[in-house]
mmCIF file of C-alpha atoms in Angstrom:
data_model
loop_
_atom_site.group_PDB
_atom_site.id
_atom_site.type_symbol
_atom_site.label_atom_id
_atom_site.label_comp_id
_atom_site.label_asym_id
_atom_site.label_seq_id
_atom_site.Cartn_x
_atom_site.Cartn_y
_atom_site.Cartn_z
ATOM 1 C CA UNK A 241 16.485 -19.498 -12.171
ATOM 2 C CA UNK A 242 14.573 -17.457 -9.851
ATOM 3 C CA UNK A 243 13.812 -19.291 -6.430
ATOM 4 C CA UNK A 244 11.842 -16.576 -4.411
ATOM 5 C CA UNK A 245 10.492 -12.784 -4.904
ATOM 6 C CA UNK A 246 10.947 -10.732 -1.892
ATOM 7 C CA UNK A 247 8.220 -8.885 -1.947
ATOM 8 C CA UNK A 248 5.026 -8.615 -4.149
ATOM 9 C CA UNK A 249 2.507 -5.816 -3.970
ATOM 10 C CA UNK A 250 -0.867 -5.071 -5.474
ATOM 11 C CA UNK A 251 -0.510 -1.465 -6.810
ATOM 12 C CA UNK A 252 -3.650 -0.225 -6.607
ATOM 13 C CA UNK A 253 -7.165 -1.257 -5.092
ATOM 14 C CA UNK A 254 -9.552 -0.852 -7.985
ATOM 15 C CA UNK A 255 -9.906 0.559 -11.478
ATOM 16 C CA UNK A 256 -9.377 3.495 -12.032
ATOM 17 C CA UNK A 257 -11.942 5.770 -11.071
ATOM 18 C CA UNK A 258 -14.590 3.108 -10.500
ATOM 19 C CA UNK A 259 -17.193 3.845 -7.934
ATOM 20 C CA UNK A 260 -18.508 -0.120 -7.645
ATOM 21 C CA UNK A 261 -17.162 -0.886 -4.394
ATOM 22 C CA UNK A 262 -18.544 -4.402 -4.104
ATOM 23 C CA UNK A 263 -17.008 -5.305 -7.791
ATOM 24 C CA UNK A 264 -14.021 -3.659 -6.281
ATOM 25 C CA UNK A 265 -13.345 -5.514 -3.541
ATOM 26 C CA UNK A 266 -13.992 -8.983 -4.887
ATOM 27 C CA UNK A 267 -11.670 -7.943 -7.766
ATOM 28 C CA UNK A 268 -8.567 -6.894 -4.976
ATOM 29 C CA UNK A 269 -9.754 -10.568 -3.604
ATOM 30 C CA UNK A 270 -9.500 -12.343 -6.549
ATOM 31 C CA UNK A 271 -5.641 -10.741 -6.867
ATOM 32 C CA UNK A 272 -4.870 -11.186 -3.193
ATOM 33 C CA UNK A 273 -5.939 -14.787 -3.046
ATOM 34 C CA UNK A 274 -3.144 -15.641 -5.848
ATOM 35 C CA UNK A 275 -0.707 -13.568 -3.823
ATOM 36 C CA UNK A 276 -1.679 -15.850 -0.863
ATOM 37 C CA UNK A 277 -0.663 -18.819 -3.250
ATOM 38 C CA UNK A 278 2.758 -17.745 -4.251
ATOM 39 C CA UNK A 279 3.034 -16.923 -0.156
ATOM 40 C CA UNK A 280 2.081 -20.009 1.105
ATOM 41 C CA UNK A 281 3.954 -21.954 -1.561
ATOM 42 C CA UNK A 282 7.315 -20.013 -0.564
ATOM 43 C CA UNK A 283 7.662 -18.787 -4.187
ATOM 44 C CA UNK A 284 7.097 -14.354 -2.209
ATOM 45 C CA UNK A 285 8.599 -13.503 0.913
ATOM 46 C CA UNK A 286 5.758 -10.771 1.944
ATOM 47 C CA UNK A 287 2.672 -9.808 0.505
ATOM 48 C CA UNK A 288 1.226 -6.543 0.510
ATOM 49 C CA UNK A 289 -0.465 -3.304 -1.268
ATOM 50 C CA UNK A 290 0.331 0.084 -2.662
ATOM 51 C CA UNK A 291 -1.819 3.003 -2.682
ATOM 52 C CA UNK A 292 -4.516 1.416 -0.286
ATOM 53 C CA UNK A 293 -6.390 3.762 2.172
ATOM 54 C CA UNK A 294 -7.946 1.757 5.130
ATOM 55 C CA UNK A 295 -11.314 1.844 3.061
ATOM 56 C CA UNK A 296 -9.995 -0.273 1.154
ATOM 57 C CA UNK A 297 -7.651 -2.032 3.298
ATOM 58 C CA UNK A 298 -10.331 -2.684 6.219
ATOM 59 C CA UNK A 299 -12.308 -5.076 4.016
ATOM 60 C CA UNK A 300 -9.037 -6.889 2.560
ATOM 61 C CA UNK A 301 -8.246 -7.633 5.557
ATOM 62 C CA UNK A 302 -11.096 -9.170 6.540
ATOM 63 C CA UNK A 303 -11.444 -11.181 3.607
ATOM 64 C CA UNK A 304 -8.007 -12.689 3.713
ATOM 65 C CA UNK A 305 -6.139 -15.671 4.387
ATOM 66 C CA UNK A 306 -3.030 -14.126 4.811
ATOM 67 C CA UNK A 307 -2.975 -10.373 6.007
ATOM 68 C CA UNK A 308 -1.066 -7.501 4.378
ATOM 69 C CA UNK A 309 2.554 -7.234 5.628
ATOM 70 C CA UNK A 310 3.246 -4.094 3.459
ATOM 71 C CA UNK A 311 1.485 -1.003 2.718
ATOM 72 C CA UNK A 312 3.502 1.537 0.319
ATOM 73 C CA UNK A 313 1.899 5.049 0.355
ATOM 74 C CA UNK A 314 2.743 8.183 -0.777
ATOM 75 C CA UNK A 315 4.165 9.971 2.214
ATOM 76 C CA UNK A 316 5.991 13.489 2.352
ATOM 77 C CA UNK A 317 6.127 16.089 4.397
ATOM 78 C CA UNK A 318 2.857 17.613 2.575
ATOM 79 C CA UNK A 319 1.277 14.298 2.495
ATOM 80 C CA UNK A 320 1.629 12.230 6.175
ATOM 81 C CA UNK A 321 -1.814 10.146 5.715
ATOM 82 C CA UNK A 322 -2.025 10.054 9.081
ATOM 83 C CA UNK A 323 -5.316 7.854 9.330
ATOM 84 C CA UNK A 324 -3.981 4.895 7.359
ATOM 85 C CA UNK A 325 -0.771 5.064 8.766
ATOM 86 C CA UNK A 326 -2.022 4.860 12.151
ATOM 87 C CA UNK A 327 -4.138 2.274 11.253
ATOM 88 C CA UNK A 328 -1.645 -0.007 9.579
ATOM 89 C CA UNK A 329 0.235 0.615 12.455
ATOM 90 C CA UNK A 330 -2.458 -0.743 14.795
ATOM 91 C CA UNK A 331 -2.552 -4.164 12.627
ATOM 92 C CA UNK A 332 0.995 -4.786 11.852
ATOM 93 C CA UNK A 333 1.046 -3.644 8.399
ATOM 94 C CA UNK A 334 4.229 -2.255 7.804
ATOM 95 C CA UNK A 335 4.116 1.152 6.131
ATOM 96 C CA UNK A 336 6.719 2.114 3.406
ATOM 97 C CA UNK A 337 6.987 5.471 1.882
ATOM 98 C CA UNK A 338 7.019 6.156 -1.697
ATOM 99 C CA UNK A 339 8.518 9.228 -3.205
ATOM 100 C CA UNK A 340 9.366 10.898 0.399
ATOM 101 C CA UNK A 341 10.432 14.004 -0.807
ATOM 102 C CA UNK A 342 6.675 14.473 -2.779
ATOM 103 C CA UNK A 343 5.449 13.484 -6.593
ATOM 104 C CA UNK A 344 6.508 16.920 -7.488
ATOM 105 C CA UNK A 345 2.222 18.024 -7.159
ATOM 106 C CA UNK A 346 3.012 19.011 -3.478
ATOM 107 C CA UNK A 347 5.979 21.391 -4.517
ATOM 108 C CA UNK A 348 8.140 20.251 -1.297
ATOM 109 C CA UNK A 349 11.237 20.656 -3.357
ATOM 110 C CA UNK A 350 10.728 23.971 -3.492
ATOM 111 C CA UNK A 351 9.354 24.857 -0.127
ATOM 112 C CA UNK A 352 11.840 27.761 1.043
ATOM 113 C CA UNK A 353 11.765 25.584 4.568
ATOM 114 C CA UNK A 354 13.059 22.351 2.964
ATOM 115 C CA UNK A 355 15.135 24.050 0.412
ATOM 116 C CA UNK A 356 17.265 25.541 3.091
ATOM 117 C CA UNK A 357 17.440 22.342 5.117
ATOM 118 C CA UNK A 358 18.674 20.251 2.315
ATOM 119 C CA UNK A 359 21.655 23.850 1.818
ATOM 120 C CA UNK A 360 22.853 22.819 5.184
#
């Protein structure tokens, strides 16, 4: 029997490609306030998102209960979203990197620079 999650994310902040920001937002509220539930009920450890910029992260935050405690984001040394880093940084969110070494789309595995760092 599982007693607890460690961590439960939403993975992304809207459908895809949808341009409705006000359907948006109450739909990542509607989610959130069930991950608040599990939260407050001790069934999730943390609570957080994937993928979210601070566009969409400003107004969550607002909105909730229970803030973000996780933000995982794309980060490489091609992509360093520096904006919503810094701003998860100035509200506590903690930031954690997926795929640090790029999706492949950046081509960091085969910058000549990082190739001959990872030779050493």
């Amino acid at each position: 029997m599982l007693g607890y999650v460690d961590l439960l994310l939403m993975h992304w902040p809207g459908p895809w490609g949808s341009t409705d920001e006000a359907l948006n937002r109450k739909m990542r509220l509607a989610a959130w306030e069930v991950f608040e539930e599990y939260y407050t009920c001790g069934k999730v450890r943390a609570i957080g998102v994937s993928n979210f910029l601070k566009r969409h992260l400003e107004p969550l935050m607002q909105d909730a209960k229970v803030k973000p405690m996780v933000n995982q984001l794309e980060i490489s040394p091609y992509l360093t979203q520096t904006e919503i880093v810094d701003y998860c940084q100035q509200n506590n969110v903690v930031v954690q990197a997926w795929s640090p070494l790029g999706s492949g789309a950046t081509g960091v595995l085969t910058d000549p620079l990082i190739k001959s760092l990872s030779e050493k």
